[in-house]
Short mmCIF file of C-alpha atoms and ligand atoms in Angstrom, two decimals:
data_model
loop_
_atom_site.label_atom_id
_atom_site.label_comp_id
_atom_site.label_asym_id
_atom_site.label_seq_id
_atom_site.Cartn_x
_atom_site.Cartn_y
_atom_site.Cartn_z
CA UNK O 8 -9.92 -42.69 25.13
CA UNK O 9 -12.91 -45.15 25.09
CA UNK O 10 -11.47 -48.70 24.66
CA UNK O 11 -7.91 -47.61 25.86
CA UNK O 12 -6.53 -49.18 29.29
CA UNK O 13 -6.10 -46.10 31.92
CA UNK O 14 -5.42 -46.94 35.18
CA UNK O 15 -7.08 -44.81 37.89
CA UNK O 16 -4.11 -43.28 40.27
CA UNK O 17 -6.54 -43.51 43.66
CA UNK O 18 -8.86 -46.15 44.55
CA UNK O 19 -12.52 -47.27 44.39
CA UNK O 20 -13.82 -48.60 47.36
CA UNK O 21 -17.01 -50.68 47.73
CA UNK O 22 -18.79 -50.24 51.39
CA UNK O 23 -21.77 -52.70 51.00
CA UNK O 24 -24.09 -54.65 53.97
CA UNK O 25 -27.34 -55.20 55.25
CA UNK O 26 -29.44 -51.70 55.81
CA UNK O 27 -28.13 -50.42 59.06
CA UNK O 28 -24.66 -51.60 59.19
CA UNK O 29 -23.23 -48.36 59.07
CA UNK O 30 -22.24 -48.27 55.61
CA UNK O 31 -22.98 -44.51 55.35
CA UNK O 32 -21.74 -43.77 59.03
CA UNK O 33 -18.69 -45.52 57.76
CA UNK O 34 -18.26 -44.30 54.52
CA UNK O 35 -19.14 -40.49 55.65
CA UNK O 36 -15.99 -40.88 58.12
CA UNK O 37 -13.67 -42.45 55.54
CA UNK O 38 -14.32 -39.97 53.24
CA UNK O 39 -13.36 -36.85 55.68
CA UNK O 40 -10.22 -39.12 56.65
CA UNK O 41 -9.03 -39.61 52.97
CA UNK O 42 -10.93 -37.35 51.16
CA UNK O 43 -12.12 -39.69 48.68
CA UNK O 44 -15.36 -38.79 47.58
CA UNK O 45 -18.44 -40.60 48.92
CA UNK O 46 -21.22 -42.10 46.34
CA UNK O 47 -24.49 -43.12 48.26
CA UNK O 48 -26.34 -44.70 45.60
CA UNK O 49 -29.37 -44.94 47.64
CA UNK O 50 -29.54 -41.17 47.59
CA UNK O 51 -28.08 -41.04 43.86
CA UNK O 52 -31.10 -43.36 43.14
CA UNK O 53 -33.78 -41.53 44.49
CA UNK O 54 -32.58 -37.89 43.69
CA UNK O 55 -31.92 -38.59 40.13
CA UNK O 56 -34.24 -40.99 39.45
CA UNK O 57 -32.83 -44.09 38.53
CA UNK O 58 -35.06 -46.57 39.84
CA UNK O 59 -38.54 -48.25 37.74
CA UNK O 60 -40.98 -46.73 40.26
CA UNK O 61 -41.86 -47.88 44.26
CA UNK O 62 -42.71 -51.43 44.96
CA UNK O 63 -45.37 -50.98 48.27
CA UNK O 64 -44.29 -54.99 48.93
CA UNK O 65 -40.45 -54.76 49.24
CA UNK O 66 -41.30 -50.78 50.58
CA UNK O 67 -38.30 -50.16 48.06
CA UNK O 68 -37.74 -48.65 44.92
CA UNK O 69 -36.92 -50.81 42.09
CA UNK O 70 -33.63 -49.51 41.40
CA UNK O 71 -32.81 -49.65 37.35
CA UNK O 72 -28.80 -51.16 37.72
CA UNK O 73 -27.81 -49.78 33.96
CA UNK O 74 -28.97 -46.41 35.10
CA UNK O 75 -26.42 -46.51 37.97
CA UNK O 76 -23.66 -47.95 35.77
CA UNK O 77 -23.79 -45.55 33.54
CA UNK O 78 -24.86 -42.61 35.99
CA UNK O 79 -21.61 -43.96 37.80
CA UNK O 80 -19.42 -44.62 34.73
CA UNK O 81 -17.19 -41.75 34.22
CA UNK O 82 -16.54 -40.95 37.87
CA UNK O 83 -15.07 -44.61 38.57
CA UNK O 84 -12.98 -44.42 35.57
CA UNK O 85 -11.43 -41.62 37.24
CA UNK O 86 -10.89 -43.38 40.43
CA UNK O 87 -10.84 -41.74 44.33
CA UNK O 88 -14.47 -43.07 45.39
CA UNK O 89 -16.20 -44.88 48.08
CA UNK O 90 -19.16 -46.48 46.94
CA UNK O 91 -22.29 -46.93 49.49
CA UNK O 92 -24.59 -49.34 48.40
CA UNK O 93 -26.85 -52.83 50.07
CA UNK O 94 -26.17 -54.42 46.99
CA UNK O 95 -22.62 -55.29 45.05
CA UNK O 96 -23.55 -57.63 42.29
CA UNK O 97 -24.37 -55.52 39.58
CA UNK O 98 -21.53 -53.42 39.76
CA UNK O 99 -18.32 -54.05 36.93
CA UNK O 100 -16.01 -56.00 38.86
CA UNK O 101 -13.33 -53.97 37.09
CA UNK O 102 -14.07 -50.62 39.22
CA UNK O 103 -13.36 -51.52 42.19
CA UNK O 104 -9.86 -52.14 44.36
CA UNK O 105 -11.17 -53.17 47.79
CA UNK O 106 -14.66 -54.58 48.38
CA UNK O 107 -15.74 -54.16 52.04
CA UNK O 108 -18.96 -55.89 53.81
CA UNK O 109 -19.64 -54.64 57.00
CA UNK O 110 -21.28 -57.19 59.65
CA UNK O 111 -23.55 -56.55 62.78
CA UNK O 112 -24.68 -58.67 65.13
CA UNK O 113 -28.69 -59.41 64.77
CA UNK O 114 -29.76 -58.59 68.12
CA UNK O 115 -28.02 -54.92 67.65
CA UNK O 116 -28.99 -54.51 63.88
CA UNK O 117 -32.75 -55.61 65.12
CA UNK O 118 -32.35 -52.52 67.52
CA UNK O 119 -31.08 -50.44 64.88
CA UNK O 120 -33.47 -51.07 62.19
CA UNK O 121 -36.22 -50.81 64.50
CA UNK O 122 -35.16 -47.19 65.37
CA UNK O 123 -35.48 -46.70 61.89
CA UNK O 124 -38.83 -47.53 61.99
CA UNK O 125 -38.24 -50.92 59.90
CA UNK O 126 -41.21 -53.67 61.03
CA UNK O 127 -42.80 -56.72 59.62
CA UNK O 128 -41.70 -58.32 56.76
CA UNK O 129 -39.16 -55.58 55.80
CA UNK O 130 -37.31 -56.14 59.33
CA UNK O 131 -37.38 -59.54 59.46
CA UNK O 132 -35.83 -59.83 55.74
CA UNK O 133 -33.01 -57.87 56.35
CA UNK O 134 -32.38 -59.60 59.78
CA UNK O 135 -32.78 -62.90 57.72
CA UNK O 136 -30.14 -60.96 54.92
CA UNK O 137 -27.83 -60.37 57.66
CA UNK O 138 -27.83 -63.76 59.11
CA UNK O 139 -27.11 -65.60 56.41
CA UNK O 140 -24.52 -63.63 55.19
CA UNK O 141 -26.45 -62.63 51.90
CA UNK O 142 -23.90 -59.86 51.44
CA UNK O 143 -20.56 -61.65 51.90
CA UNK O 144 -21.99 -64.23 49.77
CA UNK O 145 -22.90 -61.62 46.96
CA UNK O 146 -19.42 -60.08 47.30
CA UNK O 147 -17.32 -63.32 47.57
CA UNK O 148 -19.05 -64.42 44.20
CA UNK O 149 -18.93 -61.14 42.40
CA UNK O 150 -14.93 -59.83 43.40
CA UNK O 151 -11.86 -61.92 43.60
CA UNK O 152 -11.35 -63.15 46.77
CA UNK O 153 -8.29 -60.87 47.98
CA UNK O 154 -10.10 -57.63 47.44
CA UNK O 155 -13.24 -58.54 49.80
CA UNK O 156 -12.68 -58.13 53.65
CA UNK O 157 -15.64 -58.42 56.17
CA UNK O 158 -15.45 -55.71 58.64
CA UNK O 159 -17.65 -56.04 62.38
CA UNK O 160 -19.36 -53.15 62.85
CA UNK O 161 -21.27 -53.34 66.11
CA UNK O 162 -19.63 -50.41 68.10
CA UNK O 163 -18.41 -47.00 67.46
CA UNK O 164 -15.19 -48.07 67.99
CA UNK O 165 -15.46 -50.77 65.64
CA UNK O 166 -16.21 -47.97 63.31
CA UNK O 167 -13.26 -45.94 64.48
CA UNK O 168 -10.74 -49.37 63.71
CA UNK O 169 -12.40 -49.86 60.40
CA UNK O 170 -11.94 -46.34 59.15
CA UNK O 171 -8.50 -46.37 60.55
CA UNK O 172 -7.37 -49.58 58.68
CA UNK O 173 -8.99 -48.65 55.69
CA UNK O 174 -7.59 -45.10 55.59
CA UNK O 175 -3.86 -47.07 56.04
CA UNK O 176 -5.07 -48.95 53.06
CA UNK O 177 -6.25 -46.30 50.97
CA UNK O 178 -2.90 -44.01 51.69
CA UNK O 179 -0.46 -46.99 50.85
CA UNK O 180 -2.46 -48.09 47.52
CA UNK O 181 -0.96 -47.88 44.13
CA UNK O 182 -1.82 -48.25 40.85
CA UNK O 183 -1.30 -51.81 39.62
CA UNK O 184 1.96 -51.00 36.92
P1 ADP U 206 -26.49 -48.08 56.61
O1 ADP U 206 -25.98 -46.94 55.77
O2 ADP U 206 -25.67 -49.32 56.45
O3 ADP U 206 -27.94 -48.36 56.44
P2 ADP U 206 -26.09 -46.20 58.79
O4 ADP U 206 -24.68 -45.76 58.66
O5 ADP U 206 -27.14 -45.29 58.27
O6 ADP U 206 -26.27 -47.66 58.14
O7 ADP U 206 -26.34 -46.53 60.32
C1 ADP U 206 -27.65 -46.82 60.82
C2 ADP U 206 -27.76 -46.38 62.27
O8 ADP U 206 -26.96 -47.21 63.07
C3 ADP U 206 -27.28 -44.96 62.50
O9 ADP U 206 -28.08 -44.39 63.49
C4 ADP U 206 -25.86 -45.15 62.99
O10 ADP U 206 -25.46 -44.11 63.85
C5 ADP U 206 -25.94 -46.47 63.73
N1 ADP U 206 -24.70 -47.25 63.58
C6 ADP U 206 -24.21 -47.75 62.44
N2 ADP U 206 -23.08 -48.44 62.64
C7 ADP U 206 -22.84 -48.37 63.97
C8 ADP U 206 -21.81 -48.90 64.81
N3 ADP U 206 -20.79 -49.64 64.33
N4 ADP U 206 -21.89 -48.64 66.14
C9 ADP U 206 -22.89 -47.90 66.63
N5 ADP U 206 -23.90 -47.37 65.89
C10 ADP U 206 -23.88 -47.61 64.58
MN1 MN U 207 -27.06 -45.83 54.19
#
C-alpha cells in the first residue's frame, strides 16, 4: 500500500483563519451537514500532546508540525475530513481538495476575541494577522490557486451561506479519475 497512488473517494477540507473566525463554529456545522468528520487540531494538539511545551510570550503552545502530520497521516489518506486549524502551511499540499480561509471584519473579530478574553499583545497580533491577510497569504502560497476560496464570516448567516455552499461542494465532489 505505502508508495501506491489511492485516491480518497470523499474529500479533505481545510477550514483555516485568524483565532475567532469561526473556523470551529463553521466546521462543527459542516460536519453535521455532510457528515464528514471534523479534526480540530488545536484540541488534537493539546489532548495528545503534540506540541514542544507552552511559550508564556506567544500564550501558545509550540505545536510540533511532524507530530500532527503523522498523528493526521492515515486518516487523510482515507479522505472525508474537515480540518480546523490557524495555520495551513505545514500541512502536505497533497491532502487536501478545497482550502477555505474564513475572513472577519476587525472591528467584529476585536469584539470577539475580546470575549474570549484575548488582550495585549496576543489581541493586537491576531487583529494585525487578520488585517493583513496573513492567512490568505499562507494559503495562496501553500495550495494551488483553484482550491483556495476566502469565505466572510461576520454574521450567522454568513455562516449559514458558507456551510450551504460548501456542503453543495462537498456532495458534488469526485475523485479526480
Ligand atoms: P475559531 O475556531 O476560528 O477560533 P470560533 O468558531 O470558536 O472561531 O468562534 C469564536 C466566537 O465567535 C464564537 O463565540 C462564535 O460563536 C462566534 N462566531 C464565529 N463566527 C461567527 C459569525 N460568522 N457570526 C457570528 N458569530 C460568530
Ligand atoms: Mn477553534
Amino acid at each position: 500500500q505505502n508508495g501506491s497512488i489511492r485516491s480518497r473517494c470523499r474529500p479533505n477540507i481545510l477550514v483555516t483563519g485568524t483565532p475567532g473566525t469561526g473556523k470551529t463554529t463553521t466546521s462543527s456545522a459542516l460536519a453535521e451537514a455532510t457528515h464528514l468528520r471534523h479534526l480540530n487540531v488545536g484540541d488534537l494538539v493539546r489532548e495528545k500532546n503534540l506540541h514542544d511545551g507552552w511559550d508564556p510570550e506567544l500564550e501558545s503552545y509550540l505545536i510540533n508540525e511532524d507530530l500532527v502530520c503523522d498523528e493526521l497521516e492515515d486518516l487523510m489518506e482515507e479522505g472525508g475530513n474537515i480540518v480546523d486549524y490557524l495555520g495551513c502551511d505545514f500541512f502536505p499540499e497533497r491532502w487536501f481538495d478545497r482550502v477555505v480561509v474564513l475572513q472577519t471584519d476587525n472591528t467584529v473579530l476585536y469584539d470577539r476575541l475580546s470575549r474570549r478574553g484575548y488582550t495585549g499583545s496576543k489581541l493586537s497580533n491576531n487583529i494585525e494577522c487578520e488585517i493583513f491577510q496573513v492567512l490568505l497569504q499562507e494559503a495562496k502560497e501553500s495550495y494551488p490557486e483553484d482550491i483556495v476560496v476566502a469565505l466572510k464570516s461576520d454574521t450567522i448567516e454568513d455562516i449559514t451561506r458558507n456551510v450551504t455552499s460548501l456542503t453543495d461542494w462537498a456532495r458534488s465532489w469526485h475523485p479526480a479519475s
